[in-house]
């Protein structure tokens, strides 16, 4: 059944400035700014209540289309959390015999200077000589944890980029051609969520 009009209101966090222009949402806060385009979703996005709320409105949407309103609302809220608190993912190394070694190079494969923490090299996974190199997504910084042994920390403002980087690292260390119930080696996300502001 198509509903004539569906709406969803998102409150703007204090200390955050949001601007909307033709379904491009720009969020600015103390930690920086994020921009997302919702041009692929058939809904109106506009500011109401003197810039204190964002109105998402859809006309003649079936239940599948209407569910995307909640998705857009969640993404905008995650952007506001990102520019106020930021996101942190912690990843632990699991190994039975061969210790996983990591380092953060300051030069890429071509010898070009890069920022420390923007690339990660994983060595000695299951005793392999192959070096796994993962590039951080834009705005994501990675460093070795000081609290725990065999732990790395990913930080950034954009939840999609931080979580995708964690997935890239996890999927680079998957055990092939062995029983994964026995061979539990890998790098796993142990903690995730917004940083404590």
mmCIF file of C-alpha atoms in Angstrom:
data_model
loop_
_atom_site.group_PDB
_atom_site.id
_atom_site.type_symbol
_atom_site.label_atom_id
_atom_site.label_comp_id
_atom_site.label_asym_id
_atom_site.label_seq_id
_atom_site.Cartn_x
_atom_site.Cartn_y
_atom_site.Cartn_z
ATOM 1 C CA UNK A 1 0.000 0.000 0.000
ATOM 2 C CA UNK A 2 1.363 3.387 -0.949
ATOM 3 C CA UNK A 3 1.211 6.031 1.736
ATOM 4 C CA UNK A 4 0.489 9.543 0.468
ATOM 5 C CA UNK A 5 2.985 11.327 2.720
ATOM 6 C CA UNK A 6 5.695 9.995 5.056
ATOM 7 C CA UNK A 7 7.910 12.255 7.177
ATOM 8 C CA UNK A 8 10.774 11.881 9.628
ATOM 9 C CA UNK A 9 12.332 14.623 11.773
ATOM 10 C CA UNK A 10 15.985 14.608 12.822
ATOM 11 C CA UNK A 11 17.087 17.007 15.582
ATOM 12 C CA UNK A 12 20.365 18.825 15.007
ATOM 13 C CA UNK A 13 22.883 18.329 17.842
ATOM 14 C CA UNK A 14 23.985 21.442 19.766
ATOM 15 C CA UNK A 15 27.254 22.850 18.436
ATOM 16 C CA UNK A 16 26.673 21.299 15.000
ATOM 17 C CA UNK A 17 25.883 23.229 11.835
ATOM 18 C CA UNK A 18 23.952 21.405 9.104
ATOM 19 C CA UNK A 19 23.296 22.700 5.597
ATOM 20 C CA UNK A 20 21.229 20.987 2.909
ATOM 21 C CA UNK A 21 21.443 21.716 -0.806
ATOM 22 C CA UNK A 22 19.630 19.502 -3.341
ATOM 23 C CA UNK A 23 19.878 16.367 -1.172
ATOM 24 C CA UNK A 24 23.554 16.992 -0.357
ATOM 25 C CA UNK A 25 23.885 17.173 3.423
ATOM 26 C CA UNK A 26 26.903 18.964 4.898
ATOM 27 C CA UNK A 27 27.567 18.641 8.639
ATOM 28 C CA UNK A 28 30.128 20.791 10.467
ATOM 29 C CA UNK A 29 31.229 20.356 14.072
ATOM 30 C CA UNK A 30 34.200 20.756 16.395
ATOM 31 C CA UNK A 31 36.045 17.748 14.885
ATOM 32 C CA UNK A 32 35.615 18.777 11.234
ATOM 33 C CA UNK A 33 33.068 18.478 8.460
ATOM 34 C CA UNK A 34 31.387 15.637 6.565
ATOM 35 C CA UNK A 35 29.362 15.657 3.351
ATOM 36 C CA UNK A 36 27.001 12.978 2.056
ATOM 37 C CA UNK A 37 24.838 12.882 -1.048
ATOM 38 C CA UNK A 38 21.372 11.303 -0.897
ATOM 39 C CA UNK A 39 20.537 12.021 -4.548
ATOM 40 C CA UNK A 40 19.876 8.289 -5.117
ATOM 41 C CA UNK A 41 16.993 8.281 -2.586
ATOM 42 C CA UNK A 42 13.612 9.718 -3.602
ATOM 43 C CA UNK A 43 12.938 11.962 -0.632
ATOM 44 C CA UNK A 44 12.890 15.684 0.141
ATOM 45 C CA UNK A 45 15.547 16.828 2.609
ATOM 46 C CA UNK A 46 15.187 20.319 4.082
ATOM 47 C CA UNK A 47 15.896 22.350 7.209
ATOM 48 C CA UNK A 48 12.974 23.400 9.441
ATOM 49 C CA UNK A 49 12.533 25.082 12.881
ATOM 50 C CA UNK A 50 15.142 27.764 12.074
ATOM 51 C CA UNK A 51 17.840 25.185 11.343
ATOM 52 C CA UNK A 52 17.251 23.109 14.506
ATOM 53 C CA UNK A 53 15.649 20.150 12.712
ATOM 54 C CA UNK A 54 16.008 18.301 9.406
ATOM 55 C CA UNK A 55 12.792 17.181 7.725
ATOM 56 C CA UNK A 56 12.847 14.072 5.534
ATOM 57 C CA UNK A 57 9.695 13.786 3.454
ATOM 58 C CA UNK A 58 8.522 11.192 0.941
ATOM 59 C CA UNK A 59 5.438 11.176 -1.266
ATOM 60 C CA UNK A 60 3.597 8.076 -2.513
ATOM 61 C CA UNK A 61 6.206 5.662 -1.177
ATOM 62 C CA UNK A 62 5.633 1.940 -0.751
ATOM 63 C CA UNK A 63 6.936 0.225 2.410
ATOM 64 C CA UNK A 64 10.307 -0.548 0.824
ATOM 65 C CA UNK A 65 10.868 3.078 -0.226
ATOM 66 C CA UNK A 66 9.603 4.408 3.128
ATOM 67 C CA UNK A 67 12.171 2.334 5.021
ATOM 68 C CA UNK A 68 14.939 4.380 3.380
ATOM 69 C CA UNK A 69 13.768 7.431 5.390
ATOM 70 C CA UNK A 70 15.015 5.762 8.594
ATOM 71 C CA UNK A 71 18.297 4.900 6.854
ATOM 72 C CA UNK A 72 18.871 8.531 5.805
ATOM 73 C CA UNK A 73 17.973 9.718 9.335
ATOM 74 C CA UNK A 74 20.458 7.248 10.893
ATOM 75 C CA UNK A 75 23.239 8.272 8.500
ATOM 76 C CA UNK A 76 22.726 11.986 9.287
ATOM 77 C CA UNK A 77 22.741 11.246 13.047
ATOM 78 C CA UNK A 78 25.950 9.207 12.646
ATOM 79 C CA UNK A 79 27.522 12.138 10.791
ATOM 80 C CA UNK A 80 26.621 14.473 13.674
ATOM 81 C CA UNK A 81 28.116 12.039 16.219
ATOM 82 C CA UNK A 82 31.223 11.827 14.016
ATOM 83 C CA UNK A 83 31.862 15.587 13.954
ATOM 84 C CA UNK A 84 31.228 15.953 17.719
ATOM 85 C CA UNK A 85 32.733 12.793 19.282
ATOM 86 C CA UNK A 86 34.303 10.777 16.449
ATOM 87 C CA UNK A 87 34.420 6.978 16.112
ATOM 88 C CA UNK A 88 36.961 4.510 17.489
ATOM 89 C CA UNK A 89 37.353 0.830 16.565
ATOM 90 C CA UNK A 90 39.761 -1.438 18.469
ATOM 91 C CA UNK A 91 41.107 -4.573 16.796
ATOM 92 C CA UNK A 92 42.890 -7.464 18.518
ATOM 93 C CA UNK A 93 45.300 -9.985 16.984
ATOM 94 C CA UNK A 94 44.498 -13.657 17.552
ATOM 95 C CA UNK A 95 47.216 -16.235 16.868
ATOM 96 C CA UNK A 96 48.128 -19.688 18.128
ATOM 97 C CA UNK A 97 51.773 -19.946 17.073
ATOM 98 C CA UNK A 98 53.061 -17.380 14.593
ATOM 99 C CA UNK A 99 52.829 -13.881 16.120
ATOM 100 C CA UNK A 100 51.255 -11.344 13.751
ATOM 101 C CA UNK A 101 53.571 -8.377 13.258
ATOM 102 C CA UNK A 102 52.433 -4.950 12.087
ATOM 103 C CA UNK A 103 54.137 -1.707 11.244
ATOM 104 C CA UNK A 104 53.087 1.672 9.937
ATOM 105 C CA UNK A 105 55.329 2.634 7.003
ATOM 106 C CA UNK A 106 56.188 6.271 6.273
ATOM 107 C CA UNK A 107 56.810 5.481 2.582
ATOM 108 C CA UNK A 108 54.560 3.615 0.148
ATOM 109 C CA UNK A 109 55.676 0.839 -2.258
ATOM 110 C CA UNK A 110 56.930 3.447 -4.770
ATOM 111 C CA UNK A 111 59.051 5.257 -2.164
ATOM 112 C CA UNK A 112 56.657 8.209 -1.919
ATOM 113 C CA UNK A 113 56.333 9.847 1.520
ATOM 114 C CA UNK A 114 53.035 9.118 3.301
ATOM 115 C CA UNK A 115 51.637 10.095 6.697
ATOM 116 C CA UNK A 116 52.329 7.560 9.448
ATOM 117 C CA UNK A 117 49.108 5.738 10.312
ATOM 118 C CA UNK A 118 47.623 6.078 6.828
ATOM 119 C CA UNK A 119 48.938 2.642 5.776
ATOM 120 C CA UNK A 120 49.406 -0.612 7.674
ATOM 121 C CA UNK A 121 51.646 -3.592 6.849
ATOM 122 C CA UNK A 122 50.787 -7.011 8.269
ATOM 123 C CA UNK A 123 53.558 -9.632 8.317
ATOM 124 C CA UNK A 124 54.055 -13.211 9.533
ATOM 125 C CA UNK A 125 50.344 -14.129 9.417
ATOM 126 C CA UNK A 126 50.367 -17.943 9.774
ATOM 127 C CA UNK A 127 54.114 -17.714 9.154
ATOM 128 C CA UNK A 128 53.589 -16.485 5.575
ATOM 129 C CA UNK A 129 56.241 -14.282 3.967
ATOM 130 C CA UNK A 130 53.594 -12.351 2.013
ATOM 131 C CA UNK A 131 53.215 -8.747 3.233
ATOM 132 C CA UNK A 132 49.624 -7.527 3.435
ATOM 133 C CA UNK A 133 49.293 -3.786 2.871
ATOM 134 C CA UNK A 134 46.060 -1.961 3.685
ATOM 135 C CA UNK A 135 45.478 1.708 2.949
ATOM 136 C CA UNK A 136 43.273 3.622 5.376
ATOM 137 C CA UNK A 137 40.120 5.239 3.987
ATOM 138 C CA UNK A 138 40.080 9.073 3.856
ATOM 139 C CA UNK A 139 40.073 10.654 7.319
ATOM 140 C CA UNK A 140 40.916 7.397 9.153
ATOM 141 C CA UNK A 141 44.007 7.214 11.370
ATOM 142 C CA UNK A 142 45.475 3.971 12.728
ATOM 143 C CA UNK A 143 47.943 3.464 15.576
ATOM 144 C CA UNK A 144 49.209 0.777 17.934
ATOM 145 C CA UNK A 145 47.359 0.645 21.263
ATOM 146 C CA UNK A 146 49.317 1.603 24.381
ATOM 147 C CA UNK A 147 46.941 -0.163 26.803
ATOM 148 C CA UNK A 148 47.048 -3.694 25.414
ATOM 149 C CA UNK A 149 49.545 -5.888 23.604
ATOM 150 C CA UNK A 150 48.584 -6.989 20.071
ATOM 151 C CA UNK A 151 45.943 -4.295 19.571
ATOM 152 C CA UNK A 152 45.474 -1.535 17.017
ATOM 153 C CA UNK A 153 43.100 1.428 17.158
ATOM 154 C CA UNK A 154 41.291 3.048 14.216
ATOM 155 C CA UNK A 155 39.883 6.555 14.637
ATOM 156 C CA UNK A 156 37.959 8.890 12.365
ATOM 157 C CA UNK A 157 34.859 11.023 11.924
ATOM 158 C CA UNK A 158 33.086 9.051 9.190
ATOM 159 C CA UNK A 159 31.574 5.829 10.580
ATOM 160 C CA UNK A 160 31.326 4.269 7.099
ATOM 161 C CA UNK A 161 35.053 4.833 6.421
ATOM 162 C CA UNK A 162 36.250 3.707 9.882
ATOM 163 C CA UNK A 163 34.156 0.515 9.838
ATOM 164 C CA UNK A 164 35.093 -0.253 6.217
ATOM 165 C CA UNK A 165 38.799 0.107 7.071
ATOM 166 C CA UNK A 166 38.313 -2.326 9.983
ATOM 167 C CA UNK A 167 36.616 -4.745 7.565
ATOM 168 C CA UNK A 168 39.490 -4.354 5.051
ATOM 169 C CA UNK A 169 42.033 -5.255 7.755
ATOM 170 C CA UNK A 170 39.951 -8.200 9.029
ATOM 171 C CA UNK A 171 39.365 -9.593 5.530
ATOM 172 C CA UNK A 172 43.041 -9.341 4.580
ATOM 173 C CA UNK A 173 43.818 -11.945 7.280
ATOM 174 C CA UNK A 174 41.385 -14.760 6.538
ATOM 175 C CA UNK A 175 42.565 -18.366 6.854
ATOM 176 C CA UNK A 176 42.290 -20.217 3.541
ATOM 177 C CA UNK A 177 42.041 -23.975 2.908
ATOM 178 C CA UNK A 178 42.020 -24.892 6.606
ATOM 179 C CA UNK A 179 39.370 -25.646 9.217
ATOM 180 C CA UNK A 180 38.479 -22.179 10.555
ATOM 181 C CA UNK A 181 37.077 -23.733 13.762
ATOM 182 C CA UNK A 182 40.630 -24.804 14.632
ATOM 183 C CA UNK A 183 42.683 -22.069 12.938
ATOM 184 C CA UNK A 184 41.328 -18.943 14.632
ATOM 185 C CA UNK A 185 44.225 -16.675 13.628
ATOM 186 C CA UNK A 186 43.286 -13.220 12.410
ATOM 187 C CA UNK A 187 42.628 -9.609 13.367
ATOM 188 C CA UNK A 188 39.214 -9.089 14.911
ATOM 189 C CA UNK A 189 37.202 -6.026 15.994
ATOM 190 C CA UNK A 190 37.007 -6.125 19.794
ATOM 191 C CA UNK A 191 35.387 -2.740 20.496
ATOM 192 C CA UNK A 192 33.577 -0.171 18.396
ATOM 193 C CA UNK A 193 31.548 2.969 18.883
ATOM 194 C CA UNK A 194 31.769 6.711 19.446
ATOM 195 C CA UNK A 195 34.698 8.098 21.422
ATOM 196 C CA UNK A 196 33.953 9.474 24.861
ATOM 197 C CA UNK A 197 33.916 13.234 24.314
#
